[in-house]
Each structure stands twice: as structure tokens, then as C-alpha cells.
Amino acid sequence: MSEQHKSTTHFGYKTIEANEKEQMVAGVFHSVATKYDIMNDLMSFGIHRLWKRFTIDCSGVRKGQKVLDLAGGTGDLTAKFSRIVGETGQVVLADINDSMLKVGRDKLRNKGLGNNIAYVQANAEALPFPDNHFDLITIAFGLRNVTDKDKALASMQRVLKPGGRLLVLEFSKPQHEVMNKLYDFYSFNILPKVGSIVAKDSDSYQYLAESIRMHPDQETLKGMMEQAGLEQVEYFNLTDGIVALHRGFKF
């Protein structure tokens, strides 16, 4: 059943009213926005850069194309895509959270980027773009925070051009039990403490750890993308499946 038809949903391990989740997630990202980049490096030991580089390599994006970097946060993927599509292309950095959007905009402008970048505050469940508009959509580490994931995937499929592709980079399920146990220990014992020291916020990082465990596993997400109308859906496990990149096409 699509999450939009449920009166309750999950906020980490808590069960809450579905209409409360957007505001609660917003609170998390308002809190962590200014420390988001440094925490990404600390949390992943810098490996998030390799995950994002692999995503770029799988994007097939070319000069002159239109790209939507959804839940784009502080703009790591936007920066790469901006250089690839060039002056004749466009990248839209979209995020539901205005604090994240402002941090991303300032960061990209400080890098001298911006002529081909637009900034849009948008909800993934109801994207404010025309049908068949983008050659590529990426959503990196954002889908698990969406209240109704089915509705969001359908919205992304709608605004993709025929021949376009959707890339979902997200935390997923480790493939081996040893890694799974190590990852659990790190997520629930180390990560909140690092968040407390660096970002002065352990609760938000406790939520992030819990939200990862509640996110659909690789095969489930693949099925959800197919249900949304995407084709040739496949996924690539990265770092033993701690992260997975899902790719689907619209034909």
C-alpha cells in the first residue's frame, strides 16, 4: 500500500501521524545544515565522495542536458553536473529544506558556479516541473526522508523525459552479517556521539541511523521503482551494500 494512504508513518523507529513527518524531518535538517559537509566526511570516512563519483559515472549525462538534483543538499552532485552540462545545459538543485538550500547555494557560488544552476524549494512528492522535462534526476541520501516514497517516485518518473534516467543513491542493507553487525554498532554507538561533539546534536544523528534501518532494502526499492513506471531497473551495491545506487529508465 502506498504510504500516502496510511494515516501513520515512521520517523526513525517512532510511529507518527503521516502529516507530521515533513515538519519533523525539516527540524533535523535545519539543525544539521551548517555541519552537514563535515559530518558527511566524518560519518563515512570520506567514502561518500567515491559513492557520488560512481553516481556521476552511471549518469550518462552530457553537455546541454537538463538535470534535477533532488534533495540536493549542499550541492556536491550539482557542482559536478554543472561542469558537465556546460553553458547550454541546466542543473536544478531542489531541496524541501530552505536551510540546506541556502548552504548549498552559498557553497556553489563560492566555487564560482551558478550561471547554469537554478535553486528550487520543492517537495519530492509533488515536483513543480512540467512533464517530460529532465534528462536525468538524481536523489542522493534523500528518499528515506520522504513521507510517501511511492508518490515521490511517480512524481520523478513524470518529469523525466522519455529516454531519461533516475538515479537513487541511498543507504541500504549490508550483504554480509559481519558487516551488518559492525555497521549497527557504529551507527548506534559511535555516530550519535560524533554528532553530539561536532554538530552539538546527537538526536538528529540517532534519527538518521534509525531512518536508514527503516528504508526499503535493495530488492524492495527496485520493485517500487518498477511500480512507478521505470524500466530496466538495476542496482549496484557499494561498500557491501551499506549504500546502493539504483538506476531506472523512462521509455
PDB file of C-alpha atoms in Angstrom:
ATOM      1  CA  MET A   1       0.000   0.000   0.000  1.00  0.00           C
ATOM      2  CA  SER A   2       1.277   3.444  -0.916  1.00  0.00           C
ATOM      3  CA  GLU A   3       2.372   5.423   2.108  1.00  0.00           C
ATOM      4  CA  GLN A   4       0.061   8.265   1.077  1.00  0.00           C
ATOM      5  CA  HIS A   5      -2.936   6.095   2.044  1.00  0.00           C
ATOM      6  CA  LYS A   6      -1.646   5.459   5.542  1.00  0.00           C
ATOM      7  CA  SER A   7      -2.516   7.756   8.419  1.00  0.00           C
ATOM      8  CA  THR A   8       0.761   6.889  10.143  1.00  0.00           C
ATOM      9  CA  THR A   9       4.370   6.598   9.030  1.00  0.00           C
ATOM     10  CA  HIS A  10       7.806   6.227  10.557  1.00  0.00           C
ATOM     11  CA  PHE A  11      10.142   8.856  11.906  1.00  0.00           C
ATOM     12  CA  GLY A  12      13.137   6.680  12.602  1.00  0.00           C
ATOM     13  CA  TYR A  13      11.747   3.922  14.839  1.00  0.00           C
ATOM     14  CA  LYS A  14       8.833   6.047  16.044  1.00  0.00           C
ATOM     15  CA  THR A  15       5.354   5.715  14.581  1.00  0.00           C
ATOM     16  CA  ILE A  16       3.870   9.146  13.930  1.00  0.00           C
ATOM     17  CA  GLU A  17       0.994  10.737  12.048  1.00  0.00           C
ATOM     18  CA  ALA A  18       1.935  10.934   8.362  1.00  0.00           C
ATOM     19  CA  ASN A  19       1.210  14.661   8.208  1.00  0.00           C
ATOM     20  CA  GLU A  20       3.774  15.311  10.953  1.00  0.00           C
ATOM     21  CA  LYS A  21       6.808  13.755   9.260  1.00  0.00           C
ATOM     22  CA  GLU A  22       7.661  16.568   6.857  1.00  0.00           C
ATOM     23  CA  GLN A  23       7.952  19.097   9.681  1.00  0.00           C
ATOM     24  CA  MET A  24       9.915  16.718  11.904  1.00  0.00           C
ATOM     25  CA  VAL A  25      12.419  15.886   9.158  1.00  0.00           C
ATOM     26  CA  ALA A  26      12.720  19.607   8.433  1.00  0.00           C
ATOM     27  CA  GLY A  27      13.737  20.146  12.046  1.00  0.00           C
ATOM     28  CA  VAL A  28      16.534  17.597  11.688  1.00  0.00           C
ATOM     29  CA  PHE A  29      17.993  19.256   8.606  1.00  0.00           C
ATOM     30  CA  HIS A  30      17.601  22.806   9.904  1.00  0.00           C
ATOM     31  CA  SER A  31      19.698  21.601  12.835  1.00  0.00           C
ATOM     32  CA  VAL A  32      22.461  19.867  10.856  1.00  0.00           C
ATOM     33  CA  ALA A  33      22.690  22.089   7.740  1.00  0.00           C
ATOM     34  CA  THR A  34      25.762  24.108   8.719  1.00  0.00           C
ATOM     35  CA  LYS A  35      27.705  20.980   9.765  1.00  0.00           C
ATOM     36  CA  TYR A  36      26.360  18.735   7.011  1.00  0.00           C
ATOM     37  CA  ASP A  37      29.508  18.539   4.880  1.00  0.00           C
ATOM     38  CA  ILE A  38      31.960  17.944   7.694  1.00  0.00           C
ATOM     39  CA  MET A  39      29.662  15.331   9.233  1.00  0.00           C
ATOM     40  CA  ASN A  40      29.389  13.541   5.876  1.00  0.00           C
ATOM     41  CA  ASP A  41      33.170  13.253   5.756  1.00  0.00           C
ATOM     42  CA  LEU A  42      33.390  12.095   9.358  1.00  0.00           C
ATOM     43  CA  MET A  43      30.468   9.662   9.174  1.00  0.00           C
ATOM     44  CA  SER A  44      31.648   7.935   6.006  1.00  0.00           C
ATOM     45  CA  PHE A  45      35.412   8.430   6.467  1.00  0.00           C
ATOM     46  CA  GLY A  46      35.269  10.363   3.188  1.00  0.00           C
ATOM     47  CA  ILE A  47      33.907   7.386   1.240  1.00  0.00           C
ATOM     48  CA  HIS A  48      30.731   9.339   0.344  1.00  0.00           C
ATOM     49  CA  ARG A  49      32.853  11.092  -2.280  1.00  0.00           C
ATOM     50  CA  LEU A  50      33.501   7.757  -4.012  1.00  0.00           C
ATOM     51  CA  TRP A  51      29.809   6.844  -3.853  1.00  0.00           C
ATOM     52  CA  LYS A  52      28.928  10.152  -5.501  1.00  0.00           C
ATOM     53  CA  ARG A  53      31.660   9.778  -8.111  1.00  0.00           C
ATOM     54  CA  PHE A  54      30.217   6.371  -9.048  1.00  0.00           C
ATOM     55  CA  THR A  55      26.790   8.007  -9.354  1.00  0.00           C
ATOM     56  CA  ILE A  56      28.219  10.589 -11.754  1.00  0.00           C
ATOM     57  CA  ASP A  57      29.843   7.801 -13.772  1.00  0.00           C
ATOM     58  CA  CYS A  58      26.484   5.997 -14.064  1.00  0.00           C
ATOM     59  CA  SER A  59      24.554   9.132 -15.013  1.00  0.00           C
ATOM     60  CA  GLY A  60      25.415   9.233 -18.716  1.00  0.00           C
ATOM     61  CA  VAL A  61      24.867  12.984 -18.541  1.00  0.00           C
ATOM     62  CA  ARG A  62      26.095  15.051 -21.497  1.00  0.00           C
ATOM     63  CA  LYS A  63      26.655  18.644 -22.477  1.00  0.00           C
ATOM     64  CA  GLY A  64      23.460  20.642 -22.951  1.00  0.00           C
ATOM     65  CA  GLN A  65      21.210  18.374 -20.876  1.00  0.00           C
ATOM     66  CA  LYS A  66      18.817  19.219 -18.052  1.00  0.00           C
ATOM     67  CA  VAL A  67      19.494  17.660 -14.659  1.00  0.00           C
ATOM     68  CA  LEU A  68      17.444  17.678 -11.451  1.00  0.00           C
ATOM     69  CA  ASP A  69      19.498  17.116  -8.293  1.00  0.00           C
ATOM     70  CA  LEU A  70      16.648  16.367  -5.903  1.00  0.00           C
ATOM     71  CA  ALA A  71      17.173  16.594  -2.148  1.00  0.00           C
ATOM     72  CA  GLY A  72      20.456  18.017  -3.383  1.00  0.00           C
ATOM     73  CA  GLY A  73      21.520  19.353  -0.004  1.00  0.00           C
ATOM     74  CA  THR A  74      24.803  21.216  -0.135  1.00  0.00           C
ATOM     75  CA  GLY A  75      25.271  20.624  -3.836  1.00  0.00           C
ATOM     76  CA  ASP A  76      28.068  18.054  -4.267  1.00  0.00           C
ATOM     77  CA  LEU A  77      26.387  16.415  -7.270  1.00  0.00           C
ATOM     78  CA  THR A  78      25.117  19.740  -8.599  1.00  0.00           C
ATOM     79  CA  ALA A  79      28.683  21.064  -8.788  1.00  0.00           C
ATOM     80  CA  LYS A  80      29.821  18.092 -10.898  1.00  0.00           C
ATOM     81  CA  PHE A  81      26.777  18.177 -13.169  1.00  0.00           C
ATOM     82  CA  SER A  82      27.085  21.936 -13.663  1.00  0.00           C
ATOM     83  CA  ARG A  83      30.539  21.477 -15.159  1.00  0.00           C
ATOM     84  CA  ILE A  84      29.449  18.547 -17.340  1.00  0.00           C
ATOM     85  CA  VAL A  85      26.316  20.085 -18.901  1.00  0.00           C
ATOM     86  CA  GLY A  86      28.071  23.394 -19.556  1.00  0.00           C
ATOM     87  CA  GLU A  87      26.555  26.721 -20.533  1.00  0.00           C
ATOM     88  CA  THR A  88      23.944  25.166 -22.811  1.00  0.00           C
ATOM     89  CA  GLY A  89      22.642  22.866 -20.071  1.00  0.00           C
ATOM     90  CA  GLN A  90      20.942  23.450 -16.753  1.00  0.00           C
ATOM     91  CA  VAL A  91      21.055  21.889 -13.304  1.00  0.00           C
ATOM     92  CA  VAL A  92      18.238  22.420 -10.812  1.00  0.00           C
ATOM     93  CA  LEU A  93      19.240  21.983  -7.183  1.00  0.00           C
ATOM     94  CA  ALA A  94      15.998  21.204  -5.368  1.00  0.00           C
ATOM     95  CA  ASP A  95      15.502  20.582  -1.671  1.00  0.00           C
ATOM     96  CA  ILE A  96      12.478  20.772   0.588  1.00  0.00           C
ATOM     97  CA  ASN A  97      14.593  22.344   3.328  1.00  0.00           C
ATOM     98  CA  ASP A  98      15.465  26.016   2.904  1.00  0.00           C
ATOM     99  CA  SER A  99      18.391  25.837   5.337  1.00  0.00           C
ATOM    100  CA  MET A 100      20.062  23.148   3.242  1.00  0.00           C
ATOM    101  CA  LEU A 101      19.252  25.036   0.050  1.00  0.00           C
ATOM    102  CA  LYS A 102      20.905  28.220   1.352  1.00  0.00           C
ATOM    103  CA  VAL A 103      24.046  26.349   2.432  1.00  0.00           C
ATOM    104  CA  GLY A 104      24.218  24.682  -0.985  1.00  0.00           C
ATOM    105  CA  ARG A 105      23.713  27.945  -2.871  1.00  0.00           C
ATOM    106  CA  ASP A 106      26.429  29.748  -0.895  1.00  0.00           C
ATOM    107  CA  LYS A 107      28.845  26.847  -1.323  1.00  0.00           C
ATOM    108  CA  LEU A 108      28.338  26.658  -5.097  1.00  0.00           C
ATOM    109  CA  ARG A 109      28.619  30.417  -5.544  1.00  0.00           C
ATOM    110  CA  ASN A 110      31.871  30.378  -3.576  1.00  0.00           C
ATOM    111  CA  LYS A 111      33.135  27.839  -6.119  1.00  0.00           C
ATOM    112  CA  GLY A 112      32.303  30.239  -8.930  1.00  0.00           C
ATOM    113  CA  LEU A 113      29.380  28.132 -10.129  1.00  0.00           C
ATOM    114  CA  GLY A 114      25.899  29.413 -10.749  1.00  0.00           C
ATOM    115  CA  ASN A 115      25.287  30.533 -14.339  1.00  0.00           C
ATOM    116  CA  ASN A 116      23.594  27.261 -15.248  1.00  0.00           C
ATOM    117  CA  ILE A 117      22.202  26.394 -11.791  1.00  0.00           C
ATOM    118  CA  ALA A 118      18.697  27.113 -10.526  1.00  0.00           C
ATOM    119  CA  TYR A 119      17.569  26.687  -6.910  1.00  0.00           C
ATOM    120  CA  VAL A 120      14.080  25.445  -6.135  1.00  0.00           C
ATOM    121  CA  GLN A 121      12.482  24.624  -2.798  1.00  0.00           C
ATOM    122  CA  ALA A 122      10.344  21.625  -3.674  1.00  0.00           C
ATOM    123  CA  ASN A 123       8.615  18.595  -2.200  1.00  0.00           C
ATOM    124  CA  ALA A 124       9.641  15.381  -3.979  1.00  0.00           C
ATOM    125  CA  GLU A 125       6.057  14.110  -3.752  1.00  0.00           C
ATOM    126  CA  ALA A 126       4.726  16.957  -5.942  1.00  0.00           C
ATOM    127  CA  LEU A 127       7.524  18.278  -8.144  1.00  0.00           C
ATOM    128  CA  PRO A 128       6.721  21.708  -9.638  1.00  0.00           C
ATOM    129  CA  PHE A 129       8.072  20.926 -13.118  1.00  0.00           C
ATOM    130  CA  PRO A 130       6.453  20.076 -16.468  1.00  0.00           C
ATOM    131  CA  ASP A 131       6.046  16.512 -17.704  1.00  0.00           C
ATOM    132  CA  ASN A 132       8.963  15.042 -19.673  1.00  0.00           C
ATOM    133  CA  HIS A 133      11.372  17.824 -18.683  1.00  0.00           C
ATOM    134  CA  PHE A 134      14.653  16.370 -17.347  1.00  0.00           C
ATOM    135  CA  ASP A 135      17.239  14.114 -18.962  1.00  0.00           C
ATOM    136  CA  LEU A 136      18.460  12.969 -15.558  1.00  0.00           C
ATOM    137  CA  ILE A 137      17.186  13.022 -11.974  1.00  0.00           C
ATOM    138  CA  THR A 138      19.346  12.144  -9.002  1.00  0.00           C
ATOM    139  CA  ILE A 139      18.278  11.840  -5.392  1.00  0.00           C
ATOM    140  CA  ALA A 140      21.181  11.120  -3.059  1.00  0.00           C
ATOM    141  CA  PHE A 141      20.514  10.225   0.578  1.00  0.00           C
ATOM    142  CA  GLY A 142      17.113  11.897   0.444  1.00  0.00           C
ATOM    143  CA  LEU A 143      14.486   9.309  -0.449  1.00  0.00           C
ATOM    144  CA  ARG A 144      14.436   7.710   3.001  1.00  0.00           C
ATOM    145  CA  ASN A 145      13.290  11.046   4.486  1.00  0.00           C
ATOM    146  CA  VAL A 146      10.286  11.344   2.151  1.00  0.00           C
ATOM    147  CA  THR A 147       6.920  10.567   3.736  1.00  0.00           C
ATOM    148  CA  ASP A 148       5.323   8.892   0.689  1.00  0.00           C
ATOM    149  CA  LYS A 149       8.110   7.300  -1.323  1.00  0.00           C
ATOM    150  CA  ASP A 150       5.764   5.784  -3.923  1.00  0.00           C
ATOM    151  CA  LYS A 151       4.253   9.170  -4.666  1.00  0.00           C
ATOM    152  CA  ALA A 152       7.728  10.739  -4.923  1.00  0.00           C
ATOM    153  CA  LEU A 153       8.983   8.095  -7.351  1.00  0.00           C
ATOM    154  CA  ALA A 154       5.877   8.575  -9.513  1.00  0.00           C
ATOM    155  CA  SER A 155       6.486  12.338  -9.487  1.00  0.00           C
ATOM    156  CA  MET A 156      10.097  11.831 -10.583  1.00  0.00           C
ATOM    157  CA  GLN A 157       9.009   9.467 -13.351  1.00  0.00           C
ATOM    158  CA  ARG A 158       6.529  12.059 -14.590  1.00  0.00           C
ATOM    159  CA  VAL A 159       9.084  14.847 -15.018  1.00  0.00           C
ATOM    160  CA  LEU A 160      11.700  12.633 -16.691  1.00  0.00           C
ATOM    161  CA  LYS A 161      11.979  12.809 -20.459  1.00  0.00           C
ATOM    162  CA  PRO A 162      11.481   9.590 -22.423  1.00  0.00           C
ATOM    163  CA  GLY A 163      14.951   8.076 -22.529  1.00  0.00           C
ATOM    164  CA  GLY A 164      15.869   9.784 -19.272  1.00  0.00           C
ATOM    165  CA  ARG A 165      17.156   8.041 -16.181  1.00  0.00           C
ATOM    166  CA  LEU A 166      16.611   8.206 -12.441  1.00  0.00           C
ATOM    167  CA  LEU A 167      19.470   7.517 -10.036  1.00  0.00           C
ATOM    168  CA  VAL A 168      18.670   6.850  -6.368  1.00  0.00           C
ATOM    169  CA  LEU A 169      21.742   6.787  -4.120  1.00  0.00           C
ATOM    170  CA  GLU A 170      20.747   5.718  -0.645  1.00  0.00           C
ATOM    171  CA  PHE A 171      21.835   3.809   2.420  1.00  0.00           C
ATOM    172  CA  SER A 172      20.719   0.203   2.155  1.00  0.00           C
ATOM    173  CA  LYS A 173      21.259  -3.269   3.647  1.00  0.00           C
ATOM    174  CA  PRO A 174      24.789  -4.701   4.066  1.00  0.00           C
ATOM    175  CA  GLN A 175      25.169  -8.043   2.319  1.00  0.00           C
ATOM    176  CA  HIS A 176      27.195  -9.885   4.944  1.00  0.00           C
ATOM    177  CA  GLU A 177      26.344 -10.495   8.592  1.00  0.00           C
ATOM    178  CA  VAL A 178      29.730  -9.390   9.932  1.00  0.00           C
ATOM    179  CA  MET A 179      29.448  -6.070   8.126  1.00  0.00           C
ATOM    180  CA  ASN A 180      25.841  -5.730   9.283  1.00  0.00           C
ATOM    181  CA  LYS A 181      26.842  -6.110  12.949  1.00  0.00           C
ATOM    182  CA  LEU A 182      29.784  -3.719  12.642  1.00  0.00           C
ATOM    183  CA  TYR A 183      27.557  -1.188  10.881  1.00  0.00           C
ATOM    184  CA  ASP A 184      24.885  -1.434  13.585  1.00  0.00           C
ATOM    185  CA  PHE A 185      27.440  -0.919  16.338  1.00  0.00           C
ATOM    186  CA  TYR A 186      28.917   2.095  14.554  1.00  0.00           C
ATOM    187  CA  SER A 187      25.523   3.631  13.724  1.00  0.00           C
ATOM    188  CA  PHE A 188      24.026   3.433  17.206  1.00  0.00           C
ATOM    189  CA  ASN A 189      27.087   3.772  19.436  1.00  0.00           C
ATOM    190  CA  ILE A 190      29.572   5.969  17.585  1.00  0.00           C
ATOM    191  CA  LEU A 191      27.557   8.115  15.170  1.00  0.00           C
ATOM    192  CA  PRO A 192      25.304   9.905  17.723  1.00  0.00           C
ATOM    193  CA  LYS A 193      28.351  10.698  19.860  1.00  0.00           C
ATOM    194  CA  VAL A 194      30.184  12.217  16.885  1.00  0.00           C
ATOM    195  CA  GLY A 195      27.033  14.216  16.101  1.00  0.00           C
ATOM    196  CA  SER A 196      26.911  15.432  19.685  1.00  0.00           C
ATOM    197  CA  ILE A 197      30.546  16.600  19.625  1.00  0.00           C
ATOM    198  CA  VAL A 198      30.729  18.103  16.140  1.00  0.00           C
ATOM    199  CA  ALA A 199      27.173  19.238  15.406  1.00  0.00           C
ATOM    200  CA  LYS A 200      26.033  19.605  19.027  1.00  0.00           C
ATOM    201  CA  ASP A 201      23.106  17.379  18.096  1.00  0.00           C
ATOM    202  CA  SER A 202      23.029  13.662  18.921  1.00  0.00           C
ATOM    203  CA  ASP A 203      19.262  13.266  18.444  1.00  0.00           C
ATOM    204  CA  SER A 204      19.333  14.146  14.733  1.00  0.00           C
ATOM    205  CA  TYR A 205      22.042  11.590  14.066  1.00  0.00           C
ATOM    206  CA  GLN A 206      20.179   8.983  16.103  1.00  0.00           C
ATOM    207  CA  TYR A 207      17.218   9.659  13.787  1.00  0.00           C
ATOM    208  CA  LEU A 208      19.423   9.344  10.702  1.00  0.00           C
ATOM    209  CA  ALA A 209      20.703   5.953  11.883  1.00  0.00           C
ATOM    210  CA  GLU A 210      17.156   4.763  12.565  1.00  0.00           C
ATOM    211  CA  SER A 211      15.812   6.121   9.259  1.00  0.00           C
ATOM    212  CA  ILE A 212      18.397   4.051   7.388  1.00  0.00           C
ATOM    213  CA  ARG A 213      17.124   0.851   9.056  1.00  0.00           C
ATOM    214  CA  MET A 214      13.523   1.686   8.135  1.00  0.00           C
ATOM    215  CA  HIS A 215      14.334   2.344   4.463  1.00  0.00           C
ATOM    216  CA  PRO A 216      13.364  -0.346   1.929  1.00  0.00           C
ATOM    217  CA  ASP A 217      16.119  -2.830   1.089  1.00  0.00           C
ATOM    218  CA  GLN A 218      17.618  -3.168  -2.387  1.00  0.00           C
ATOM    219  CA  GLU A 219      15.065  -5.509  -3.914  1.00  0.00           C
ATOM    220  CA  THR A 220      12.090  -3.713  -2.356  1.00  0.00           C
ATOM    221  CA  LEU A 221      13.203  -0.339  -3.702  1.00  0.00           C
ATOM    222  CA  LYS A 222      13.803  -1.871  -7.126  1.00  0.00           C
ATOM    223  CA  GLY A 223      10.196  -3.092  -7.120  1.00  0.00           C
ATOM    224  CA  MET A 224       8.921   0.317  -6.038  1.00  0.00           C
ATOM    225  CA  MET A 225      10.754   1.988  -8.929  1.00  0.00           C
ATOM    226  CA  GLU A 226       9.276  -0.514 -11.374  1.00  0.00           C
ATOM    227  CA  GLN A 227       5.817   0.093  -9.903  1.00  0.00           C
ATOM    228  CA  ALA A 228       6.323   3.816 -10.558  1.00  0.00           C
ATOM    229  CA  GLY A 229       6.807   3.068 -14.277  1.00  0.00           C
ATOM    230  CA  LEU A 230      10.589   2.953 -14.540  1.00  0.00           C
ATOM    231  CA  GLU A 231      12.165   0.232 -16.658  1.00  0.00           C
ATOM    232  CA  GLN A 232      15.416  -1.722 -16.777  1.00  0.00           C
ATOM    233  CA  VAL A 233      15.823  -1.024 -13.059  1.00  0.00           C
ATOM    234  CA  GLU A 234      19.039  -2.328 -11.565  1.00  0.00           C
ATOM    235  CA  TYR A 235      21.121  -1.594  -8.511  1.00  0.00           C
ATOM    236  CA  PHE A 236      24.767  -1.586  -7.559  1.00  0.00           C
ATOM    237  CA  ASN A 237      25.853  -2.413  -4.013  1.00  0.00           C
ATOM    238  CA  LEU A 238      28.601  -0.119  -2.757  1.00  0.00           C
ATOM    239  CA  THR A 239      30.698  -0.840   0.346  1.00  0.00           C
ATOM    240  CA  ASP A 240      28.997  -4.235   0.754  1.00  0.00           C
ATOM    241  CA  GLY A 241      25.536  -2.708   0.373  1.00  0.00           C
ATOM    242  CA  ILE A 242      25.851  -0.107   3.118  1.00  0.00           C
ATOM    243  CA  VAL A 243      24.912   2.112   0.198  1.00  0.00           C
ATOM    244  CA  ALA A 244      23.194   1.110  -3.038  1.00  0.00           C
ATOM    245  CA  LEU A 245      22.764   3.008  -6.276  1.00  0.00           C
ATOM    246  CA  HIS A 246      19.512   2.210  -8.073  1.00  0.00           C
ATOM    247  CA  ARG A 247      19.149   3.180 -11.724  1.00  0.00           C
ATOM    248  CA  GLY A 248      15.980   3.126 -13.789  1.00  0.00           C
ATOM    249  CA  PHE A 249      14.968   4.448 -17.200  1.00  0.00           C
ATOM    250  CA  LYS A 250      11.820   6.030 -18.600  1.00  0.00           C
ATOM    251  CA  PHE A 251      10.904   4.849 -22.082  1.00  0.00           C
TER     252      PHE A 251
END
